[in-house]
Amino acid sequence: MAYDEGLAHRLGESLGDLPDLGTKKMFGSLVFMWRGNMLVGVLNSDLIARVGPEAQADALAQPGARVFDFTGRPMNGWVVVDGEAVAEDEALEDWIARCREFVEALPPK
């Protein structure tokens, strides 16, 4: 299944003012890159969220969140959020803020 273009569009609209923002298609998903670091993405109809290792437990406690194990091995610092859990703009903005907080602290690539 291809990634949800509607969710990708909403992410692009929300992230549009970030400098050094780009996108990359990877493994059937679309990932938004900020200053060369992966920030968020869309896999099927779900949001891929890079929250960082220290915020992962809290992120997993949120509605619709689960471990990101795309390759069969859990990815530390990442969660997948069910698309229905980010159907409302406020929920999507909250996830974007979580991801920006972590990625903003990373050095640019």
Tab-separated table of N, CA and C in Angstrom:
chain	number	residue	atom	x	y	z
A	1	MET	N	0.837	-1.186	0.000
A	1	MET	CA	0.000	0.000	0.000
A	1	MET	C	0.882	1.249	0.000
A	2	ALA	N	0.514	2.218	-0.782
A	2	ALA	CA	1.241	3.483	-0.819
A	2	ALA	C	0.931	4.288	0.437
A	3	TYR	N	1.762	5.268	0.717
A	3	TYR	CA	1.527	6.106	1.897
A	3	TYR	C	0.311	7.003	1.666
A	4	ASP	N	-0.310	7.405	2.759
A	4	ASP	CA	-1.499	8.255	2.731
A	4	ASP	C	-1.112	9.666	2.292
A	5	GLU	N	-1.479	10.029	1.077
A	5	GLU	CA	-1.108	11.333	0.537
A	5	GLU	C	-1.797	12.478	1.275
A	6	GLY	N	-2.984	12.229	1.817
A	6	GLY	CA	-3.677	13.259	2.595
A	6	GLY	C	-2.908	13.606	3.859
A	7	LEU	N	-2.430	12.585	4.569
A	7	LEU	CA	-1.639	12.829	5.776
A	7	LEU	C	-0.315	13.488	5.406
A	8	ALA	N	0.292	13.062	4.311
A	8	ALA	CA	1.537	13.679	3.867
A	8	ALA	C	1.325	15.166	3.556
A	9	HIS	N	0.217	15.478	2.918
A	9	HIS	CA	-0.090	16.879	2.606
A	9	HIS	C	-0.265	17.694	3.888
A	10	ARG	N	-0.984	17.151	4.852
A	10	ARG	CA	-1.187	17.843	6.135
A	10	ARG	C	0.150	18.078	6.838
A	11	LEU	N	1.034	17.092	6.812
A	11	LEU	CA	2.356	17.272	7.414
A	11	LEU	C	3.117	18.375	6.689
A	12	GLY	N	3.091	18.353	5.374
A	12	GLY	CA	3.778	19.373	4.596
A	12	GLY	C	3.256	20.769	4.899
A	13	GLU	N	1.950	20.894	5.047
A	13	GLU	CA	1.348	22.189	5.381
A	13	GLU	C	1.820	22.657	6.765
A	14	SER	N	1.847	21.753	7.710
A	14	SER	CA	2.243	22.109	9.083
A	14	SER	C	3.724	22.425	9.200
A	15	LEU	N	4.538	21.767	8.402
A	15	LEU	CA	5.990	21.931	8.485
A	15	LEU	C	6.540	22.946	7.494
A	16	GLY	N	5.690	23.480	6.646
A	16	GLY	CA	6.110	24.314	5.539
A	16	GLY	C	6.993	25.493	5.876
A	17	ASP	N	6.899	26.030	7.081
A	17	ASP	CA	7.697	27.210	7.434
A	17	ASP	C	9.080	26.866	7.974
A	18	LEU	N	9.387	25.589	8.145
A	18	LEU	CA	10.704	25.194	8.665
A	18	LEU	C	11.780	25.387	7.602
A	19	PRO	N	12.882	26.042	7.951
A	19	PRO	CA	13.991	26.126	6.991
A	19	PRO	C	14.664	24.760	6.858
A	20	ASP	N	15.248	24.528	5.724
A	20	ASP	CA	15.999	23.284	5.483
A	20	ASP	C	15.135	22.040	5.610
A	21	LEU	N	13.884	22.125	5.162
A	21	LEU	CA	12.962	20.991	5.193
A	21	LEU	C	12.974	20.313	3.824
A	22	GLY	N	12.991	18.999	3.831
A	22	GLY	CA	12.935	18.250	2.585
A	22	GLY	C	12.156	16.962	2.794
A	23	THR	N	11.912	16.255	1.723
A	23	THR	CA	11.226	14.969	1.809
A	23	THR	C	12.060	13.906	1.098
A	24	LYS	N	11.827	12.675	1.496
A	24	LYS	CA	12.526	11.554	0.878
A	24	LYS	C	11.580	10.351	0.903
A	25	LYS	N	11.474	9.674	-0.217
A	25	LYS	CA	10.684	8.443	-0.264
A	25	LYS	C	11.589	7.283	0.126
A	26	MET	N	11.123	6.508	1.094
A	26	MET	CA	11.908	5.385	1.607
A	26	MET	C	10.985	4.213	1.914
A	27	PHE	N	11.242	3.062	1.324
A	27	PHE	CA	10.534	1.832	1.646
A	27	PHE	C	9.017	1.989	1.576
A	28	GLY	N	8.532	2.693	0.581
A	28	GLY	CA	7.098	2.879	0.418
A	28	GLY	C	6.506	3.936	1.317
A	29	SER	N	7.341	4.673	2.012
A	29	SER	CA	6.866	5.736	2.894
A	29	SER	C	7.418	7.071	2.408
A	30	LEU	N	6.908	8.133	2.970
A	30	LEU	CA	7.427	9.471	2.715
A	30	LEU	C	7.913	10.020	4.045
A	31	VAL	N	9.163	10.461	4.080
A	31	VAL	CA	9.768	10.967	5.304
A	31	VAL	C	10.115	12.437	5.116
A	32	PHE	N	9.826	13.234	6.125
A	32	PHE	CA	10.204	14.644	6.126
A	32	PHE	C	11.517	14.778	6.875
A	33	MET	N	12.470	15.423	6.207
A	33	MET	CA	13.805	15.615	6.747
A	33	MET	C	13.951	17.084	7.143
A	34	TRP	N	14.497	17.329	8.327
A	34	TRP	CA	14.738	18.697	8.774
A	34	TRP	C	16.220	18.837	9.081
A	35	ARG	N	16.891	19.705	8.377
A	35	ARG	CA	18.333	19.930	8.503
A	35	ARG	C	19.098	18.625	8.310
A	36	GLY	N	18.554	17.754	7.436
A	36	GLY	CA	19.206	16.491	7.118
A	36	GLY	C	18.870	15.343	8.045
A	37	ASN	N	18.073	15.583	9.077
A	37	ASN	CA	17.685	14.540	10.025
A	37	ASN	C	16.224	14.152	9.795
A	38	MET	N	15.938	12.871	9.897
A	38	MET	CA	14.559	12.424	9.775
A	38	MET	C	13.746	12.987	10.935
A	39	LEU	N	12.561	13.520	10.616
A	39	LEU	CA	11.701	14.171	11.611
A	39	LEU	C	10.405	13.387	11.807
A	40	VAL	N	9.604	13.295	10.783
A	40	VAL	CA	8.332	12.568	10.797
A	40	VAL	C	8.151	11.923	9.434
A	41	GLY	N	7.180	11.039	9.342
A	41	GLY	CA	6.894	10.431	8.053
A	41	GLY	C	5.525	9.815	8.018
A	42	VAL	N	5.185	9.285	6.859
A	42	VAL	CA	3.908	8.616	6.650
A	42	VAL	C	4.202	7.221	6.109
A	43	LEU	N	3.709	6.219	6.792
A	43	LEU	CA	3.844	4.829	6.374
A	43	LEU	C	2.443	4.248	6.305
A	44	ASN	N	2.020	3.866	5.117
A	44	ASN	CA	0.637	3.456	4.888
A	44	ASN	C	-0.271	4.608	5.314
A	45	SER	N	-1.132	4.389	6.292
A	45	SER	CA	-2.011	5.473	6.745
A	45	SER	C	-1.595	6.009	8.106
A	46	ASP	N	-0.404	5.641	8.549
A	46	ASP	CA	0.052	5.994	9.895
A	46	ASP	C	1.168	7.037	9.876
A	47	LEU	N	1.305	7.712	11.003
A	47	LEU	CA	2.369	8.688	11.208
A	47	LEU	C	3.578	7.988	11.810
A	48	ILE	N	4.749	8.250	11.280
A	48	ILE	CA	6.008	7.802	11.880
A	48	ILE	C	6.549	9.016	12.630
A	49	ALA	N	6.815	8.866	13.909
A	49	ALA	CA	7.232	9.999	14.736
A	49	ALA	C	8.574	9.717	15.401
A	50	ARG	N	9.532	10.615	15.182
A	50	ARG	CA	10.858	10.496	15.808
A	50	ARG	C	10.853	11.358	17.063
A	51	VAL	N	10.665	10.705	18.198
A	51	VAL	CA	10.537	11.423	19.468
A	51	VAL	C	11.800	11.364	20.314
A	52	GLY	N	12.717	10.481	19.984
A	52	GLY	CA	13.944	10.320	20.754
A	52	GLY	C	13.790	9.247	21.812
A	53	PRO	N	14.892	8.613	22.180
A	53	PRO	CA	14.853	7.508	23.142
A	53	PRO	C	14.281	7.885	24.504
A	54	GLU	N	14.599	9.072	24.996
A	54	GLU	CA	14.151	9.448	26.336
A	54	GLU	C	12.667	9.771	26.396
A	55	ALA	N	12.060	10.129	25.269
A	55	ALA	CA	10.630	10.462	25.232
A	55	ALA	C	9.783	9.306	24.701
A	56	GLN	N	10.418	8.198	24.367
A	56	GLN	CA	9.694	7.101	23.744
A	56	GLN	C	8.626	6.497	24.656
A	57	ALA	N	8.930	6.270	25.921
A	57	ALA	CA	7.954	5.655	26.825
A	57	ALA	C	6.708	6.533	26.956
A	58	ASP	N	6.902	7.835	27.110
A	58	ASP	CA	5.763	8.742	27.195
A	58	ASP	C	4.979	8.738	25.888
A	59	ALA	N	5.677	8.741	24.769
A	59	ALA	CA	5.008	8.730	23.471
A	59	ALA	C	4.176	7.461	23.294
A	60	LEU	N	4.712	6.335	23.727
A	60	LEU	CA	3.982	5.071	23.600
A	60	LEU	C	2.738	5.018	24.480
A	61	ALA	N	2.672	5.857	25.489
A	61	ALA	CA	1.499	5.907	26.362
A	61	ALA	C	0.365	6.732	25.754
A	62	GLN	N	0.615	7.389	24.629
A	62	GLN	CA	-0.400	8.230	23.984
A	62	GLN	C	-1.342	7.369	23.138
A	63	PRO	N	-2.582	7.833	22.967
A	63	PRO	CA	-3.553	7.068	22.174
A	63	PRO	C	-3.071	6.801	20.750
A	64	GLY	N	-3.194	5.556	20.340
A	64	GLY	CA	-2.858	5.166	18.976
A	64	GLY	C	-1.393	4.909	18.709
A	65	ALA	N	-0.524	5.107	19.695
A	65	ALA	CA	0.915	4.939	19.490
A	65	ALA	C	1.336	3.491	19.741
A	66	ARG	N	2.306	3.058	18.956
A	66	ARG	CA	2.866	1.713	19.132
A	66	ARG	C	4.344	1.734	18.738
A	67	VAL	N	5.030	0.682	19.075
A	67	VAL	CA	6.455	0.543	18.760
A	67	VAL	C	6.633	0.519	17.244
A	68	PHE	N	7.649	1.186	16.765
A	68	PHE	CA	7.974	1.173	15.343
A	68	PHE	C	8.924	0.018	15.100
A	69	ASP	N	8.424	-1.037	14.476
A	69	ASP	CA	9.258	-2.215	14.206
A	69	ASP	C	9.143	-2.615	12.738
A	70	PHE	N	9.278	-1.642	11.874
A	70	PHE	CA	9.140	-1.828	10.431
A	70	PHE	C	10.015	-2.960	9.905
A	71	THR	N	11.200	-3.109	10.417
A	71	THR	CA	12.130	-4.132	9.943
A	71	THR	C	12.066	-5.413	10.759
A	72	GLY	N	11.166	-5.473	11.735
A	72	GLY	CA	11.104	-6.630	12.620
A	72	GLY	C	11.909	-6.418	13.887
A	73	ARG	N	12.638	-5.297	13.941
A	73	ARG	CA	13.385	-4.928	15.140
A	73	ARG	C	12.895	-3.554	15.576
A	74	PRO	N	12.516	-3.409	16.837
A	74	PRO	CA	12.040	-2.098	17.297
A	74	PRO	C	13.096	-1.019	17.099
A	75	MET	N	12.651	0.137	16.629
A	75	MET	CA	13.554	1.260	16.414
A	75	MET	C	13.491	2.181	17.628
A	76	ASN	N	14.607	2.314	18.301
A	76	ASN	CA	14.692	3.126	19.502
A	76	ASN	C	14.485	4.603	19.159
A	77	GLY	N	13.577	5.248	19.883
A	77	GLY	CA	13.341	6.668	19.681
A	77	GLY	C	12.272	6.988	18.658
A	78	TRP	N	11.653	5.978	18.107
A	78	TRP	CA	10.611	6.150	17.097
A	78	TRP	C	9.331	5.456	17.542
A	79	VAL	N	8.188	6.024	17.165
A	79	VAL	CA	6.900	5.369	17.368
A	79	VAL	C	6.078	5.521	16.090
A	80	VAL	N	5.101	4.665	15.955
A	80	VAL	CA	4.118	4.772	14.886
A	80	VAL	C	2.802	5.144	15.545
A	81	VAL	N	2.122	6.106	14.951
A	81	VAL	CA	0.841	6.570	15.491
A	81	VAL	C	-0.234	6.262	14.460
A	82	ASP	N	-1.262	5.561	14.897
A	82	ASP	CA	-2.373	5.217	14.027
A	82	ASP	C	-2.934	6.475	13.370
A	83	GLY	N	-3.187	6.398	12.080
A	83	GLY	CA	-3.689	7.542	11.342
A	83	GLY	C	-4.946	8.148	11.929
A	84	GLU	N	-5.813	7.324	12.495
A	84	GLU	CA	-7.047	7.836	13.112
A	84	GLU	C	-6.748	8.682	14.336
A	85	ALA	N	-5.636	8.401	15.016
A	85	ALA	CA	-5.275	9.155	16.221
A	85	ALA	C	-4.757	10.555	15.888
A	86	VAL	N	-4.401	10.796	14.621
A	86	VAL	CA	-3.937	12.121	14.203
A	86	VAL	C	-4.861	12.730	13.148
A	87	ALA	N	-6.113	12.270	13.144
A	87	ALA	CA	-7.092	12.781	12.181
A	87	ALA	C	-7.421	14.249	12.447
A	88	GLU	N	-7.373	14.648	13.708
A	88	GLU	CA	-7.625	16.043	14.067
A	88	GLU	C	-6.311	16.816	14.008
A	89	ASP	N	-6.376	18.039	13.501
A	89	ASP	CA	-5.167	18.852	13.349
A	89	ASP	C	-4.437	19.068	14.666
A	90	GLU	N	-5.168	19.245	15.744
A	90	GLU	CA	-4.537	19.479	17.053
A	90	GLU	C	-3.667	18.289	17.468
A	91	ALA	N	-4.163	17.085	17.249
A	91	ALA	CA	-3.389	15.882	17.592
A	91	ALA	C	-2.143	15.779	16.723
A	92	LEU	N	-2.280	16.067	15.434
A	92	LEU	CA	-1.127	16.027	14.547
A	92	LEU	C	-0.091	17.064	14.956
A	93	GLU	N	-0.536	18.262	15.281
A	93	GLU	CA	0.380	19.325	15.711
A	93	GLU	C	1.125	18.930	16.987
A	94	ASP	N	0.445	18.239	17.884
A	94	ASP	CA	1.095	17.785	19.120
A	94	ASP	C	2.237	16.817	18.798
A	95	TRP	N	2.001	15.885	17.889
A	95	TRP	CA	3.053	14.937	17.514
A	95	TRP	C	4.202	15.636	16.808
A	96	ILE	N	3.876	16.577	15.951
A	96	ILE	CA	4.930	17.330	15.268
A	96	ILE	C	5.790	18.066	16.290
A	97	ALA	N	5.161	18.676	17.283
A	97	ALA	CA	5.905	19.400	18.322
A	97	ALA	C	6.833	18.462	19.090
A	98	ARG	N	6.359	17.266	19.412
A	98	ARG	CA	7.200	16.284	20.104
A	98	ARG	C	8.444	15.964	19.270
A	99	CYS	N	8.226	15.750	17.990
A	99	CYS	CA	9.334	15.393	17.095
A	99	CYS	C	10.293	16.559	16.901
A	100	ARG	N	9.754	17.744	16.722
A	100	ARG	CA	10.614	18.917	16.540
A	100	ARG	C	11.493	19.141	17.764
A	101	GLU	N	10.939	18.920	18.946
A	101	GLU	CA	11.714	19.117	20.176
A	101	GLU	C	12.957	18.234	20.177
A	102	PHE	N	12.806	16.986	19.754
A	102	PHE	CA	13.952	16.086	19.742
A	102	PHE	C	14.927	16.433	18.612
A	103	VAL	N	14.401	16.554	17.400
A	103	VAL	CA	15.269	16.744	16.237
A	103	VAL	C	15.962	18.090	16.258
A	104	GLU	N	15.341	19.089	16.856
A	104	GLU	CA	15.961	20.411	16.939
A	104	GLU	C	17.291	20.376	17.693
A	105	ALA	N	17.409	19.446	18.626
A	105	ALA	CA	18.628	19.319	19.423
A	105	ALA	C	19.746	18.568	18.694
A	106	LEU	N	19.428	17.939	17.567
A	106	LEU	CA	20.435	17.182	16.823
A	106	LEU	C	21.267	18.121	15.943
A	107	PRO	N	22.513	17.779	15.732
A	107	PRO	CA	23.321	18.609	14.813
A	107	PRO	C	22.837	18.393	13.384
A	108	PRO	N	22.874	19.443	12.571
A	108	PRO	CA	22.497	19.285	11.167
A	108	PRO	C	23.439	18.314	10.456
A	109	LYS	N	22.913	17.641	9.444
A	109	LYS	CA	23.746	16.716	8.654
A	109	LYS	C	24.069	17.364	7.336
